[in-house]
Amino acid sequence: MNGVSCKSQGKVMSVKRGLSVSFVLCILLMLSGAAFAKERSVIVGFRQKPGLSEKAMIRGTGGRVKRMFKHIPAIAADLSEEAVDRLKKNGQVAYVEEDGVFMAVEPAAGNEFINAWGVKHIGADAAHASGNRGTGIKIGIIDTGIDYTHEDLNDNYAGGWDFVFNDEDPFDDNPNSHGTHVAGIIAAEDNGIGVIGVAPEADIYAIKVLDGAGFGLLSWIIAGLEWAVNNHMDVVNLSLEGQHYQSLMEACDSAYNAGVLLVAAGGNTYGGNPRYPAAYGSVIAATATDAQDVKAYFSPVGSGVELSAPGLNILSTCSLTQQSCAGSGGYRVLSGTSQAAPHITGTAALLLSTDLQDVNGDGMINGIDVRPVLQSTAVDLGEPGRDATYGFGLVNASAAVLPPDVLQLTIVRNNGKPAADAETVTLGEGVNRISIVNNGLRRIKIDVYEDGVYHKALTSSYRFGRRQPQEVTFNMDAGIMNYDVTFTPFGKRGTSADIVISAE
């Protein structure tokens, strides 16, 4: 092979869909060895926005211009070693760097199939109960593509682009269904089947920059970010990782300054620093936690960690076109920071659906206004305040989305005695309005305590059934006292009720 490694990236040619781009690159390198070794795929950064003269400069060195970026002053090109050396000495050139390879954050090992839990754990169900489902928010998923035929994604899929094959068909051909799994966490539909996403009525766009093997060129990722800006995405999810590149940092900064909120997986670094692009200041770096809010064993640690989210044993959508999904009904469990990031992305979409304030005063409501709210409403974990393990803490959809005088909770019937599933809340002074939306429970008992003393006069019980109302609303006057109210569910396993409490 003339010393050429199959991990190297040479000239990308058009290939038949279904073959891994990285595999084809390897074959091309083996066939042409020394010829490819003389040419490098690079990003040339200029000190000012490049135009015709800069294109002519590259062509004058014998190079080939592959892409001119619009939002950063750079050009993707194929150049010889001699041409690279010449351009580095040119005063108009700020940098020349490899058109490096990024990869999907590979799922962590050691998973067991359990029911999905992340969406409820961050309080997204409470936001849904209030009517907020992320309707109309545009989310770009920069990944391996999306299986847009999946019954839990097809109604929310709104389009996209494939930068691997440079066409309008960004279908997910990854064996892990990486992009499809991410999409389900963000926006799986509320259709009574499978799972539900954090923002089940958001519009999702597949921006395919990773091939079937989960690898993609730096230039594809930059082009994907520019597509997101040009097509007015509100939020972009990047569950991928790689090294630092000046051009990538500039592309992320440009998108963020244009109002696009960027959320990225911190990488499964097993206690190492967050990877890029998550580690950039313009990007929210996501780390993963388990159901007990403990750092997942594969999660990164470092000052760049910004928010935590569920990432261990997450059930979501997968493509039935892939053998790994065969027999699963279109759903599978994966773990990783790739699964944590979309929980944050979906929460951002819910927040953008509210009457969000213009925090930075630029006259626009966008991702820049979302970020401080996500930080301030997160559930603090670990050391007080921001820390290197959990960042600002666990993303909290209910606290981020709901008014501070509104409390929402969901009670669920599990195994054991009903008392083990009871939830207790404290009502403030005055009149409180309580609304209950039943989801299959047979009965709910409501016990009231005043300073630890059982208040029999205010205790009640509501039965549900075919002939009984499935929604109940009533007022409870706490006077000048604070009441502790316990809601106990009765019914079959898996039945539940959503409860909304607001001050009148």
Coordinates of C-alpha atoms in Angstrom, one line a residue:
M1 CA 0.0 0.0 0.0
N2 CA 3.0 2.3 -0.3
G3 CA 2.7 3.2 3.4
V4 CA -0.8 4.7 3.0
S5 CA -3.2 4.0 5.9
C6 CA -6.8 3.2 5.3
K7 CA -7.6 5.7 8.0
S8 CA -6.3 8.5 5.9
Q9 CA -8.6 10.8 3.9
G10 CA -7.9 11.4 0.3
K11 CA -9.9 12.8 -2.6
V12 CA -13.6 12.1 -2.2
M13 CA -15.4 10.8 -5.4
S14 CA -19.0 10.1 -6.1
V15 CA -19.9 6.6 -5.0
K16 CA -23.0 4.5 -5.0
R17 CA -25.3 5.0 -2.0
G18 CA -25.1 2.2 0.5
L19 CA -21.3 1.9 0.4
S20 CA -19.4 3.5 3.3
V21 CA -17.6 6.6 2.1
S22 CA -14.7 5.8 4.5
F23 CA -14.5 2.3 2.9
V24 CA -14.5 3.7 -0.6
L25 CA -11.8 6.2 0.4
C26 CA -9.7 3.3 1.7
I27 CA -10.1 1.4 -1.6
L28 CA -9.2 4.4 -3.6
L29 CA -6.1 4.9 -1.6
M30 CA -5.0 1.3 -2.0
L31 CA -5.5 1.5 -5.8
S32 CA -3.7 4.7 -6.3
G33 CA -1.2 4.9 -3.4
A34 CA 1.5 7.4 -4.3
A35 CA -0.8 9.5 -6.5
F36 CA -3.1 10.3 -3.7
A37 CA -0.3 10.8 -1.2
K38 CA 0.8 13.8 -3.2
E39 CA -2.5 15.6 -2.7
R40 CA -4.1 16.8 0.5
S41 CA -7.7 17.9 1.2
V42 CA -7.5 21.1 3.2
I43 CA -9.4 24.1 4.5
V44 CA -7.7 27.4 3.5
G45 CA -8.6 30.3 5.8
F46 CA -8.2 33.8 4.6
R47 CA -7.8 37.1 6.4
Q48 CA -10.8 38.5 4.5
K49 CA -13.7 37.1 2.7
P50 CA -12.4 35.2 -0.4
G51 CA -13.5 36.0 -3.9
L52 CA -12.4 35.4 -7.5
S53 CA -8.8 36.3 -6.8
E54 CA -8.5 33.9 -4.0
K55 CA -10.0 31.1 -6.1
A56 CA -7.5 32.0 -8.8
M57 CA -4.7 31.9 -6.3
I58 CA -5.6 28.3 -5.4
R59 CA -6.0 27.2 -9.0
G60 CA -2.7 29.0 -9.8
T61 CA -0.9 26.5 -7.5
G62 CA -2.4 23.6 -9.4
G63 CA -5.1 23.1 -6.7
R64 CA -8.8 22.3 -7.0
V65 CA -11.5 24.4 -5.3
K66 CA -14.1 22.1 -3.8
R67 CA -16.3 24.5 -1.8
M68 CA -16.4 28.2 -1.0
F69 CA -17.9 28.8 2.4
K70 CA -20.3 31.7 2.9
H71 CA -20.2 32.3 6.6
I72 CA -16.5 31.9 7.3
P73 CA -13.6 33.3 5.2
A74 CA -12.4 29.9 3.9
I75 CA -12.2 27.6 0.9
A76 CA -12.1 23.8 0.9
A77 CA -9.6 22.6 -1.7
D78 CA -7.3 19.8 -2.9
L79 CA -3.7 20.9 -2.9
S80 CA -0.2 19.4 -3.4
E81 CA 2.3 19.6 -0.5
E82 CA 4.2 22.2 -2.4
A83 CA 1.1 24.3 -2.9
V84 CA 0.2 24.1 0.8
D85 CA 3.7 25.3 1.7
R86 CA 3.4 28.2 -0.7
L87 CA 0.0 29.3 0.6
K88 CA 1.1 29.2 4.2
K89 CA 3.7 31.8 3.4
N90 CA 1.1 34.1 1.6
G91 CA 0.2 37.1 3.7
Q92 CA -3.5 36.8 2.6
V93 CA -3.8 33.3 4.1
A94 CA -4.6 33.0 7.9
Y95 CA -4.3 29.2 8.1
V96 CA -4.2 26.0 6.1
E97 CA -5.5 22.9 8.0
E98 CA -6.5 19.4 7.1
D99 CA -10.0 18.7 6.0
G100 CA -10.1 16.4 9.0
V101 CA -12.4 13.5 9.9
F102 CA -15.2 13.6 12.5
M103 CA -17.2 10.7 13.6
A104 CA -20.5 9.9 15.3
V105 CA -20.1 9.5 19.0
E106 CA -20.1 5.7 19.2
P107 CA -22.6 4.1 21.6
A108 CA -21.1 3.0 24.9
A109 CA -20.9 -0.7 25.6
G110 CA -22.8 -2.7 28.3
N111 CA -26.5 -1.7 27.7
E112 CA -29.6 -3.6 28.7
F113 CA -33.0 -3.1 27.2
I114 CA -35.2 -1.1 29.6
N115 CA -38.2 1.2 29.0
A116 CA -37.5 4.8 27.9
W117 CA -37.2 7.2 30.9
G118 CA -35.3 10.3 29.9
V119 CA -38.1 12.5 28.6
K120 CA -40.1 12.2 31.8
H121 CA -37.0 12.5 34.0
I122 CA -36.3 16.0 32.7
G123 CA -39.9 17.1 33.1
A124 CA -40.8 17.3 29.5
D125 CA -44.1 15.5 30.2
A126 CA -45.2 18.4 32.4
A127 CA -44.4 20.8 29.6
H128 CA -46.5 18.6 27.2
A129 CA -49.4 18.7 29.7
S130 CA -49.4 22.5 29.6
G131 CA -49.8 22.4 25.8
N132 CA -46.2 23.0 24.9
R133 CA -44.8 20.5 22.4
G134 CA -42.4 22.6 20.5
T135 CA -44.8 23.2 17.6
G136 CA -43.2 24.9 14.6
I137 CA -39.6 25.1 16.0
K138 CA -37.0 24.1 13.4
I139 CA -34.3 21.7 14.5
G140 CA -31.4 20.6 12.4
I141 CA -29.9 17.3 13.2
I142 CA -26.3 17.2 11.9
D143 CA -25.6 13.5 11.9
T144 CA -25.8 10.3 9.8
G145 CA -29.2 11.3 8.4
I146 CA -32.8 10.3 9.4
D147 CA -35.0 7.4 8.5
Y148 CA -37.8 9.8 7.5
T149 CA -40.1 6.8 6.7
H150 CA -40.2 5.8 10.4
E151 CA -43.8 5.9 11.7
D152 CA -42.7 7.9 14.8
L153 CA -40.8 10.5 12.7
N154 CA -42.5 10.8 9.3
D155 CA -44.9 13.6 10.2
N156 CA -42.3 15.7 11.8
Y157 CA -39.7 15.3 9.1
A158 CA -39.4 18.6 7.1
G159 CA -36.5 18.1 4.8
G160 CA -32.7 18.4 4.7
W161 CA -29.6 17.8 2.6
D162 CA -27.0 15.0 2.2
F163 CA -23.5 16.5 2.1
V164 CA -21.9 13.1 1.8
F165 CA -23.5 12.3 -1.5
N166 CA -24.5 15.9 -2.3
D167 CA -28.2 15.4 -2.9
E168 CA -31.6 15.9 -1.4
D169 CA -31.9 12.4 0.2
P170 CA -30.4 12.5 3.7
F171 CA -31.5 8.9 4.6
D172 CA -29.8 7.3 7.5
D173 CA -27.6 4.4 6.3
N174 CA -25.8 3.9 9.6
P175 CA -26.0 0.4 11.1
N176 CA -26.6 1.9 14.6
S177 CA -29.3 4.3 13.1
H178 CA -27.4 7.0 14.9
G179 CA -29.1 10.0 13.5
T180 CA -32.5 8.3 13.6
H181 CA -32.0 7.5 17.3
V182 CA -31.1 11.1 18.0
A183 CA -34.1 12.4 16.1
G184 CA -36.5 10.2 18.1
I185 CA -35.2 11.6 21.4
I186 CA -35.8 15.1 20.1
A187 CA -39.1 14.7 18.4
A188 CA -40.7 11.3 18.2
E189 CA -44.4 11.8 17.6
D190 CA -47.2 11.6 20.3
N191 CA -49.1 8.9 18.3
G192 CA -49.7 6.2 20.8
I193 CA -46.8 4.0 19.5
G194 CA -43.2 3.5 20.4
V195 CA -41.7 6.5 22.3
I196 CA -42.4 10.2 22.6
G197 CA -39.7 12.9 22.1
V198 CA -39.0 15.9 24.2
A199 CA -40.5 18.2 21.6
P200 CA -43.0 15.9 19.7
E201 CA -44.4 18.6 17.4
A202 CA -41.1 20.3 16.4
D203 CA -40.0 20.2 12.7
I204 CA -36.8 18.1 12.2
Y205 CA -34.4 18.4 9.4
A206 CA -31.7 15.8 8.5
I207 CA -28.4 17.4 7.7
K208 CA -26.3 14.4 6.7
V209 CA -22.6 14.9 7.2
L210 CA -21.6 11.4 8.3
D211 CA -21.5 8.4 6.1
G212 CA -22.8 4.9 6.8
A213 CA -19.8 4.1 8.9
G214 CA -20.3 7.2 11.0
F215 CA -17.4 9.3 9.6
G216 CA -17.5 12.6 7.8
L217 CA -15.1 15.3 6.6
L218 CA -14.7 18.6 8.4
S219 CA -15.8 20.5 5.2
W220 CA -19.1 18.6 5.2
I221 CA -19.8 19.6 8.8
I222 CA -19.0 23.3 8.1
A223 CA -21.3 23.1 5.0
G224 CA -24.0 21.6 7.2
L225 CA -23.7 24.4 9.7
E226 CA -24.0 26.9 6.9
W227 CA -27.1 25.1 5.6
A228 CA -28.6 25.4 9.0
V229 CA -28.1 29.1 9.1
N230 CA -29.3 29.6 5.5
N231 CA -32.4 27.6 6.2
H232 CA -33.2 29.3 9.5
M233 CA -32.8 26.5 11.9
D234 CA -33.6 27.5 15.5
V235 CA -31.6 24.7 17.2
V236 CA -28.9 22.3 15.8
N237 CA -27.9 19.0 17.4
L238 CA -24.4 17.7 16.7
S239 CA -23.9 14.2 18.2
L240 CA -20.4 13.9 16.7
E241 CA -16.9 14.4 17.8
G242 CA -13.4 15.2 16.6
Q243 CA -10.3 17.4 17.1
H244 CA -10.1 21.2 17.2
Y245 CA -9.9 23.1 13.9
Q246 CA -9.9 26.9 13.4
S247 CA -12.4 26.7 10.6
L248 CA -14.9 24.6 12.6
M249 CA -14.7 27.0 15.5
E250 CA -15.3 29.9 13.2
A251 CA -18.3 28.1 11.6
C252 CA -19.8 27.4 15.1
D253 CA -19.2 31.0 16.2
S254 CA -20.8 32.3 13.0
A255 CA -23.9 30.1 13.4
Y256 CA -24.3 31.0 17.1
N257 CA -24.0 34.7 16.4
A258 CA -26.6 34.3 13.7
G259 CA -29.0 33.1 16.4
V260 CA -28.8 29.3 16.0
L261 CA -28.4 27.4 19.3
L262 CA -25.8 24.7 19.0
V263 CA -25.9 21.6 21.2
A264 CA -23.2 18.9 20.9
A265 CA -22.4 15.6 22.5
G266 CA -19.3 16.0 24.8
G267 CA -18.0 12.7 23.6
N268 CA -17.7 9.4 25.3
T269 CA -14.2 10.2 26.7
Y270 CA -14.5 8.1 30.0
G271 CA -13.5 11.0 32.2
G272 CA -11.4 12.9 29.6
N273 CA -12.1 16.4 28.4
P274 CA -15.1 17.2 26.2
R275 CA -14.3 16.8 22.5
Y276 CA -15.0 19.2 19.6
P277 CA -17.2 20.9 18.6
A278 CA -18.8 20.6 22.1
A279 CA -15.8 22.2 23.7
Y280 CA -16.2 25.5 21.9
G281 CA -17.6 28.4 23.8
S282 CA -20.4 28.9 21.2
V283 CA -21.7 25.3 21.8
I284 CA -23.5 23.7 24.7
A285 CA -21.4 20.7 25.7
A286 CA -23.7 17.8 26.9
T287 CA -22.7 15.2 29.4
A288 CA -24.7 12.1 30.2
T289 CA -26.3 10.9 33.5
D290 CA -28.2 7.9 34.6
A291 CA -31.6 7.5 36.2
Q292 CA -30.2 8.4 39.6
D293 CA -28.6 11.6 38.3
V294 CA -25.1 10.2 38.5
K295 CA -22.5 10.8 35.9
A296 CA -22.5 8.0 33.3
Y297 CA -19.3 6.0 33.3
F298 CA -18.4 7.1 29.8
S299 CA -19.1 10.8 30.3
P300 CA -16.5 13.6 29.9
V301 CA -15.2 15.7 32.7
G302 CA -13.8 19.2 32.3
S303 CA -14.6 22.9 32.6
G304 CA -16.3 22.9 29.2
V305 CA -19.1 20.7 30.4
E306 CA -22.2 22.9 30.4
L307 CA -25.4 20.8 30.9
S308 CA -26.2 17.2 31.9
A309 CA -29.0 15.1 30.5
P310 CA -30.1 11.4 30.5
G311 CA -27.8 9.3 28.4
L312 CA -27.8 5.8 29.8
N313 CA -30.1 3.1 28.4
I314 CA -32.2 5.4 26.2
L315 CA -34.9 3.8 24.1
S316 CA -35.5 5.6 20.8
T317 CA -36.2 5.1 17.1
C318 CA -34.1 3.0 14.8
S319 CA -34.3 2.2 11.1
L320 CA -35.9 -1.1 10.1
T321 CA -33.6 -1.0 7.0
Q322 CA -30.7 -1.9 9.3
Q323 CA -30.1 -5.5 10.5
S324 CA -29.4 -4.2 14.0
C325 CA -33.0 -3.0 14.2
A326 CA -34.6 -6.1 12.7
G327 CA -37.2 -7.7 15.0
S328 CA -37.2 -4.7 17.3
G329 CA -40.3 -3.0 15.9
G330 CA -38.2 0.1 15.0
Y331 CA -36.9 0.9 18.5
R332 CA -33.7 0.1 20.3
V333 CA -31.7 1.2 23.4
L334 CA -28.4 3.1 23.1
S335 CA -26.2 4.9 25.6
G336 CA -23.9 7.9 25.2
T337 CA -23.5 11.6 25.2
S338 CA -25.0 11.4 21.8
Q339 CA -28.3 10.5 23.6
A340 CA -27.8 13.3 26.2
A341 CA -27.4 16.1 23.7
P342 CA -30.9 15.6 22.1
H343 CA -32.6 15.9 25.4
I344 CA -31.1 19.4 25.7
T345 CA -31.9 20.2 22.1
G346 CA -35.6 19.2 22.6
T347 CA -35.8 21.3 25.8
A348 CA -34.5 24.3 23.9
A349 CA -37.2 23.8 21.3
L350 CA -39.9 23.8 24.1
L351 CA -38.4 26.9 25.5
L352 CA -38.4 28.7 22.1
S353 CA -42.2 27.9 22.0
T354 CA -42.9 30.0 25.0
D355 CA -43.0 33.8 25.5
L356 CA -39.3 33.9 25.9
Q357 CA -37.7 37.3 26.7
D358 CA -35.1 39.0 24.6
V359 CA -32.3 38.5 27.1
N360 CA -29.5 40.1 25.1
G361 CA -31.6 42.9 23.7
D362 CA -30.8 42.4 20.0
G363 CA -34.5 42.5 19.0
M364 CA -34.7 38.8 18.2
I365 CA -35.8 35.8 20.2
N366 CA -33.3 33.0 19.3
G367 CA -30.8 30.6 20.7
I368 CA -28.7 33.2 22.4
D369 CA -31.7 34.0 24.6
V370 CA -32.3 30.3 25.4
R371 CA -28.9 29.4 26.8
P372 CA -29.0 31.4 30.0
V373 CA -32.5 30.1 30.8
L374 CA -31.3 26.5 30.4
Q375 CA -28.4 27.2 32.7
S376 CA -30.4 29.0 35.4
T377 CA -33.2 26.4 35.6
A378 CA -31.0 23.3 35.6
V379 CA -31.2 21.0 38.6
D380 CA -27.8 21.5 40.4
L381 CA -25.9 18.3 40.7
G382 CA -22.5 17.6 42.3
E383 CA -20.7 20.6 43.8
P384 CA -22.8 23.8 44.3
G385 CA -22.9 25.9 41.1
R386 CA -21.2 24.9 37.9
D387 CA -18.7 22.1 38.1
A388 CA -16.5 20.1 35.8
T389 CA -18.7 16.9 36.2
Y390 CA -22.2 18.1 35.7
G391 CA -21.8 21.7 34.4
F392 CA -24.8 23.7 35.6
G393 CA -26.7 20.5 36.3
L394 CA -29.5 18.4 34.8
V395 CA -31.5 20.1 32.1
N396 CA -35.0 20.8 33.5
A397 CA -37.7 21.2 30.8
S398 CA -40.5 21.9 33.3
A399 CA -38.6 24.6 35.1
A400 CA -37.4 26.2 31.9
V401 CA -40.8 26.2 30.2
L402 CA -43.4 26.7 33.0
P403 CA -44.1 29.9 34.9
P404 CA -42.7 29.9 38.4
D405 CA -46.1 29.9 40.0
V406 CA -47.2 26.7 38.1
L407 CA -46.3 23.3 39.4
Q408 CA -46.8 20.2 37.2
L409 CA -46.2 16.6 38.1
T410 CA -47.1 13.2 36.8
I411 CA -48.0 10.3 39.0
V412 CA -47.4 6.8 37.6
R413 CA -48.7 3.4 38.9
N414 CA -45.8 1.0 39.1
N415 CA -45.2 -2.2 41.0
G416 CA -45.9 -2.7 44.7
K417 CA -48.4 -0.8 46.9
P418 CA -50.0 2.4 45.6
A419 CA -48.5 4.3 48.5
A420 CA -45.0 3.7 47.0
D421 CA -46.1 5.6 43.9
A422 CA -47.5 8.6 45.8
E423 CA -46.2 12.2 45.1
T424 CA -46.3 15.0 47.7
V425 CA -46.3 18.7 47.0
T426 CA -46.5 21.8 49.2
L427 CA -49.2 24.3 48.3
G428 CA -48.6 28.0 49.0
E429 CA -50.9 30.4 50.8
G430 CA -54.2 31.3 49.2
V431 CA -56.3 29.6 46.6
N432 CA -54.7 26.9 44.4
R433 CA -56.3 25.6 41.3
I434 CA -55.7 21.8 40.7
S435 CA -56.3 20.2 37.4
I436 CA -56.0 16.4 36.9
V437 CA -55.8 14.8 33.4
N438 CA -56.2 11.0 33.9
N439 CA -54.3 8.6 31.7
G440 CA -55.9 5.2 32.7
L441 CA -55.9 5.3 36.5
R442 CA -58.8 3.9 38.3
R443 CA -58.7 6.3 41.2
I444 CA -56.7 9.1 42.8
K445 CA -56.7 9.7 46.5
I446 CA -55.8 13.2 47.8
D447 CA -54.6 13.5 51.4
V448 CA -54.0 16.9 52.9
Y449 CA -51.7 17.7 55.9
E450 CA -51.4 21.0 57.8
D451 CA -48.1 21.2 59.8
G452 CA -47.9 17.4 59.7
V453 CA -51.5 17.0 61.0
Y454 CA -54.0 15.1 58.8
H455 CA -56.7 17.5 57.5
K456 CA -59.7 15.2 57.0
A457 CA -62.0 17.9 55.8
L458 CA -59.9 18.6 52.7
T459 CA -59.1 15.0 51.9
S460 CA -60.9 13.7 48.8
S461 CA -60.9 10.8 46.3
Y462 CA -61.7 10.9 42.6
R463 CA -62.7 7.8 40.6
F464 CA -62.3 7.4 36.9
G465 CA -63.9 5.0 34.4
R466 CA -65.9 4.9 31.2
R467 CA -68.8 6.8 32.7
Q468 CA -66.7 9.0 34.9
P469 CA -64.9 12.2 33.8
Q470 CA -61.2 11.8 32.8
E471 CA -60.4 15.4 33.7
V472 CA -61.1 17.1 37.1
T473 CA -60.5 20.7 38.1
F474 CA -61.1 22.1 41.6
N475 CA -59.8 24.8 44.0
M476 CA -58.1 24.2 47.3
D477 CA -57.8 27.2 49.7
A478 CA -54.8 27.0 52.0
G479 CA -55.6 30.2 53.7
I480 CA -52.5 31.6 55.4
M481 CA -51.1 28.2 55.9
N482 CA -49.0 25.9 53.7
Y483 CA -50.6 22.5 53.0
D484 CA -48.7 19.3 52.1
V485 CA -50.9 17.4 49.6
T486 CA -50.2 13.7 48.7
F487 CA -51.6 12.3 45.5
T488 CA -51.8 8.4 45.5
P489 CA -52.6 6.6 42.3
F490 CA -54.6 3.4 42.0
G491 CA -54.8 1.3 38.9
K492 CA -52.9 -1.0 36.5
R493 CA -49.2 -0.8 36.1
G494 CA -48.2 1.9 33.6
T495 CA -51.3 4.1 34.0
S496 CA -50.8 7.7 35.1
A497 CA -52.2 11.2 35.5
D498 CA -50.9 14.6 34.8
I499 CA -51.5 17.2 37.6
V500 CA -51.2 21.0 37.1
I501 CA -51.3 23.2 40.2
S502 CA -51.4 27.0 39.8
A503 CA -52.1 30.0 42.1
E504 CA -55.4 31.7 41.5

